[in-house]
Every structure is written in structure tokens, then in C-alpha cells.
């Protein structure tokens, strides 16, 4: 099939004879690379692969596909489409250029050169590549659906601020009223409304006559026009309008839109604007300069510190949910109370806590356990994750964050139905989040190493690249959240992209550049006389786990401060360790001598630990010191335990053993649980794990972008289908009257055999009708290469492969015309 070159700039328009008459013809004239570009830019057109070019053109003009394509245009390409929507159809290139860049020569319609004239070919090429515009430069056409979306409609002005044309605004007006307007405008009477409207349109589009008419207008009338000229073009009027409004309405400079509303016709507004479709055009992308520059080494070190803190926070979060994780709400998600409790545990704000929770969930470290009393708990993947080297653990978190669609910034807000959005809830996915997140990092990566950008400049650039046609500010919010999250996670440092963040963005492993930046884990602490211990760096896993039981974390940072309390020491004893174990541990892992106050604290708690024994009666307390039991009985705080003396050294209680233990501990005692045999029970809670869970799958933002292999196969299939659908066939020599021209006639078995044998000998292609074993009929273009045994083998242009067909299933065959051989 001959290929028709398509113009891509203002120069070199195609001749009228070769100009396409429809979008399908324009697409058919494209080369394979151009079709692949279209399918790559609009992957929704591939679901499924169109059968031919006509199907492709039809699908490209559907409302859903056009809306998606418009939403992905940059601002100037969208402004170009908006200008075409209010321009004549078809529109010559010079007319479009004047709508966007003004007239040449510095007249009333000129605009200061802002690059619009130079950038228009690029914007137009973008629209053509995406099949939103077709036709040569003399007859540019915006696809009908895009025109309907962007052009003014009743009660809905165009994004340009222009209203309807004179013909559209007078469509429901009486012929008498139209003739009155024509007469008031100084035009001769006409014999019908159509010619009257044409005369009025001619007046409003003639600059000289229009200027003369406006020179006669009262000054107040010019003020009225000035308020409407840039939109919105509608204004309210009273039943008895002011003289300036009446003057404008009588001459058609304002036309009625309803009983109390008038509209400024598009032709009048364009004259007042000097022929410009937009008040301001933005042909060039806003620059994103480096607002501040830092040494790259400082950026990497700062980001690595944040990354190390992120690992500690995520580990602390997940471990805090090991034994009694928060319950799952009936509608799904985490309650506000549990979010607050987690924020206190992590010592962060609630929005930051929501980020860590969602990140752990996205990485597959947290999930619901699926039990009857459903709770959130660590997954088995967490146990594997904590054993990885620190850089690899961070890499797993970062790789889960970058493509995640769950948006923690929405937590606490309300949805359209007034329901509060909760962390881990079902309504937090926003499909645009990964694209915005990646684009923010790409803009940072384009800066010099160590450079950070002004957030407002980043937002301005993103807004130009994907202007919001609606009123939703979601993309701007997603961008702000991406900057904050990248800094907290350690992808950036001081606002600049770190080396490991750059590796993450470029699909490389971020662990190698990050690993050298992490400090080596230490196995020692500095014990101090005020019952604190300072860890000068990240502790080795075994040391950190023991110290986390023996002491409470008081502060975090470059060095972690732990505080020893009676409660923390008792916790260590409850876990099965003895006082001698604790002394030996501290002596081994402290580079300073164990302070006497700490040694006394351990011995004192150990001496009292287990002095009281609690068992099941319902429960009981026994103690060799009957004086201590007397003291407990006399304490008012023991009233709720239901205690009574059974023997001088035994008290019975109505409370359960666990409640009795908690009650005595709250009174300042250190009881120990015992078994029925009298042995001390070590109360070490089992860490709860969910069944194996996979990480949540991000919600796709439309169809996936096809790769080159799929694009090439799709283009071949569309071309082959189009060949079968549009190939010109030779009419049979003796066609019957019942044969419809252009349709495949039925042929006898002998005629079918003779035709395919001849095609195999000459190497030509034929058009066949075929019914498969399931009874499904199809039409195909094949090039036979062998005919034997009742079968024909040949290259099937429709399927783009060699196939074999049974001759008895071929319903008809026809030769192709010469130009298709």
C-alpha cells in the first residue's frame, strides 16, 4: 500500500488532492513508526488490538480515550487544542498561529514574543502523534470528540473563556428578532435568517467595520464588554437593562442566552482580544533551577542518616505489633486511637506514623492476620527482612515506596461520602501517585549534583506538564507529599537527590552506593551514673535486642540513649534472665565500669522479684513473709482484687492470675507467676505472625505502556487486518446479479482449487473466506506457497504467520487488484 507523508510543521503542506478525508485515512497514510508512537502514547487503544485502521480510528475518537489523551498533554499542547476547538473547522495553520501567537507586524492583535510561534510546530506534532489532530497544514482538524469537550456549550464556556458563535447563539431566535439586530447594526435586510446570520457574522469578523461599529458605542458599553471579553462570556441582565446593555443587545454585540442572561458572541470577543484565543499562553516549560547547592558528600551523608533512622523506625513499629497488634476496623483499616498510640510509641506525629505504617504495609512487612478477631501483625517476610544487611533492608523499603499507589497523606481526611479515611484503609489508593513521585525525583536528578529545588518551582513545572482541566489539586498535593516522604525515607538529603536515590530512580540497586555510608554496628554502650546507657551507633542485633528488654529508649538520633528503670529490669527478669545474667551482659558490653546505682537497682529488683507467687485458685498469692501479705491486705488499692487470707502465707483472690499480677505490680510489688508444681513461669510472649502474605499490588494508572515488541506486533496485526479489509478485489469474469460489489463471492471447490494453485505458482496473494472447526467465519489475505492433500499452506497477512487451511472450508476466493499484489 502506498504511504502518504504527513506534514509535521507549518511548511510543506500536502496538496488538496492527497489530503486525507478522515482520521482513518490520515492514520492509514502513516508509517509504522508513527503508528507505534500513537500506540505508545495512548496504550488504551491496544485493549484489545484493533482489527484494522478503521477500528483504530474509531477507538481513538471515543470519549474515554480522548479525555485520557487530553489529560496527558502539556499546557501549550492543550492550549493549541483549545484554540483549534474555537477555530473554524478545518483551520489553516496561519489562523491557528494567529490565535495563539497573535498577528505578525505588531498590530492590535500582536503579542509579545514568548516563544509561542516557535513552539507551535512541536505542540501540533504532539497532537498529530496522538491522533487528536489530523489533516495537512491547510486543513487542520481537531477530532470531533475533543472539539465537543473543549468548545463552548450551553452554559459551559470554553477553557479559553470564549462563548458560542453568532450562528450558535441565534439558533433559537425568531427571524423577526434577527432582522431587527441586522437593521440596528446598519446591515441591509435579508430574505431569510440564514443569510442574516451570515451577514452579522461577516460584520463581526471584519476588523474595519467592527472597529467603526464599536466607535459608536457609549463608554459604558465598552466597560461592559471589557468585563466579558476574557471570560466568562455570560452576564446577567434585568428585565429593564441599562442603556449601554440595551445598545449592545440591539446590535447583536450581546445575544440572549436565557431570559435573564446574555452572552458575548465568540466573533466579538476575538475582535476585542485582537484575535487571541487565550489571555496568556505558556509555550515553554517553567525552568526548575537549583535553589541551593550542597556538597554531594554532605547530601549523601545526610540522606544515609535519614535512611538509618527509617530502618530503626520501621523495625520498632513492626515489633511493637508483634504481641498485641491493633484490631482491624470492620470497614478495614486502623482506628484513630491506634494510630495515635502508634505515633506515641514511635515518638512522631500522626501523619508521619501513618507514612511508616503504610510503608511497612507496602513492603509486605505488615498485614492483617485474617483470624476471627482480626488484627494487624508482622508477616513472615519481616523475619527475613530483619536479617538482611542494612543497605539491602533500606533498598526493599525504597523499592516498595516508589511505585506505591497508597497515599498516606489522605489519612484523616473525608471521602465523597463523608467517611474518614484511615491508615491501612481500602480507599487510599491514588493511581497518579507513582508517576508524580517519579517525576519529582527526575526533576531533582536533572539538577547539578547536590542541588535542591524550590518546591514552588517544582510544582509550577509539574502543573505545566500535566495541567489540571478540573478543579482537583491532587497532583500538587502528591508532589508535596513526595518531597516530604523522600526526605524522611532518606532518598534525598537537604532537598537534593542522594547517590542511592539516583540509583533507585535509574532502576539500579541502591544498596551498593548506600552501604559505605552506614556506620558499622557496635557491640558496646557507655553506662552512666544516672541510670542511662548511650549507644554511640547502631547496635549489633543480639546486643540491641537484649538492651531493648533491659532498658527503655529515652532518645534517638546519632546516638541512642537508654534508661534503666525498675520496670525495665523486672521485664528482663520476667523474660527468664537472672540478675547474674544481667550483670554479666552489662560488664561485657560496656566500655565503662558498671555504675553502682545500676548494680544496686538490678540486685534490688531481683531480690524482690518472685518473692510473691501467684497461681490459679481462681488465683492466689503466697509469700513466706506474712508481714508483706498483711501490708497488701491493708492497701486500699487491693480492694478490686478480691483478696482473702487462706493461711498466714497464702491469700486467695477473685481476680484472674494475669489481672492479679498486673494489680500487684501497679502497687509497686514484683510478683512472679508460678506453675501448679510451684515453679516460676517465664512470661515470654510469643511473637505473632500472619500467614504468608504478598505485598499489596499498586493500582495501575490505566493500561501499561507497551514495550517495543508488543508495539511492533500490534502494528503488524493492524496493517494486516487493514489489508484484508480494504484490499481491492478483481470482480469474477461471470459475476451473478446476486453478488454484491466489494463482497467476497462464493466459489465452487474446483474454482477455489484452481485459483489458489495459480496464486502459488505466481507468488501472488488472494482473498479468502474461511470457516473454522467451530463454525466461525473470517476473511483473510493469504499468499499460497503449497497446495496438496486437500490443504493450502501460505503466509497469512492477517495473522502475520504461515498457516495451513483445509480447502473444503474455504467458502470463496478472489484475486487482489494489481496495486495490492
PDB file of C-alpha atoms in Angstrom, residues 521-528 532-540 543-544 547 559-562 585-594:
ATOM      1  CA  UNK A 521      27.297  -1.702  64.023  1.00  0.00           C
ATOM      2  CA  UNK A 522      28.851  -1.560  67.506  1.00  0.00           C
ATOM      3  CA  UNK A 523      28.629  -4.092  70.337  1.00  0.00           C
ATOM      4  CA  UNK A 524      29.184  -1.724  73.258  1.00  0.00           C
ATOM      5  CA  UNK A 525      27.495   1.071  75.199  1.00  0.00           C
ATOM      6  CA  UNK A 526      28.593   3.720  77.666  1.00  0.00           C
ATOM      7  CA  UNK A 527      26.948   3.203  81.056  1.00  0.00           C
ATOM      8  CA  UNK A 528      26.439   6.370  83.116  1.00  0.00           C
ATOM      9  CA  UNK A 532      21.346   5.637  81.434  1.00  0.00           C
ATOM     10  CA  UNK A 533      23.343   3.988  78.671  1.00  0.00           C
ATOM     11  CA  UNK A 534      24.484   5.644  75.451  1.00  0.00           C
ATOM     12  CA  UNK A 535      24.862   3.567  72.278  1.00  0.00           C
ATOM     13  CA  UNK A 536      27.364   5.510  70.113  1.00  0.00           C
ATOM     14  CA  UNK A 537      25.997   3.923  66.937  1.00  0.00           C
ATOM     15  CA  UNK A 538      23.682   1.212  65.673  1.00  0.00           C
ATOM     16  CA  UNK A 539      23.997  -1.842  67.915  1.00  0.00           C
ATOM     17  CA  UNK A 540      24.596  -5.353  66.719  1.00  0.00           C
ATOM     18  CA  UNK A 543      23.099  -6.682  71.818  1.00  0.00           C
ATOM     19  CA  UNK A 544      20.282  -4.394  70.719  1.00  0.00           C
ATOM     20  CA  UNK A 547      19.203  -3.976  75.735  1.00  0.00           C
ATOM     21  CA  UNK A 559      23.406   8.086  69.468  1.00  0.00           C
ATOM     22  CA  UNK A 560      20.579   6.276  71.229  1.00  0.00           C
ATOM     23  CA  UNK A 561      20.050   6.866  74.956  1.00  0.00           C
ATOM     24  CA  UNK A 562      18.556   4.058  77.073  1.00  0.00           C
ATOM     25  CA  UNK A 585      25.815  -8.722  79.964  1.00  0.00           C
ATOM     26  CA  UNK A 586      26.473  -5.160  81.109  1.00  0.00           C
ATOM     27  CA  UNK A 587      30.063  -5.916  82.112  1.00  0.00           C
ATOM     28  CA  UNK A 588      30.735  -7.478  78.706  1.00  0.00           C
ATOM     29  CA  UNK A 589      29.204  -4.752  76.554  1.00  0.00           C
ATOM     30  CA  UNK A 590      30.044  -1.570  78.474  1.00  0.00           C
ATOM     31  CA  UNK A 591      33.319   0.217  77.826  1.00  0.00           C
ATOM     32  CA  UNK A 592      32.860   1.970  81.155  1.00  0.00           C
ATOM     33  CA  UNK A 593      32.571   0.259  84.558  1.00  0.00           C
ATOM     34  CA  UNK A 594      29.053  -0.657  85.634  1.00  0.00           C
TER      35      UNK A 594
END
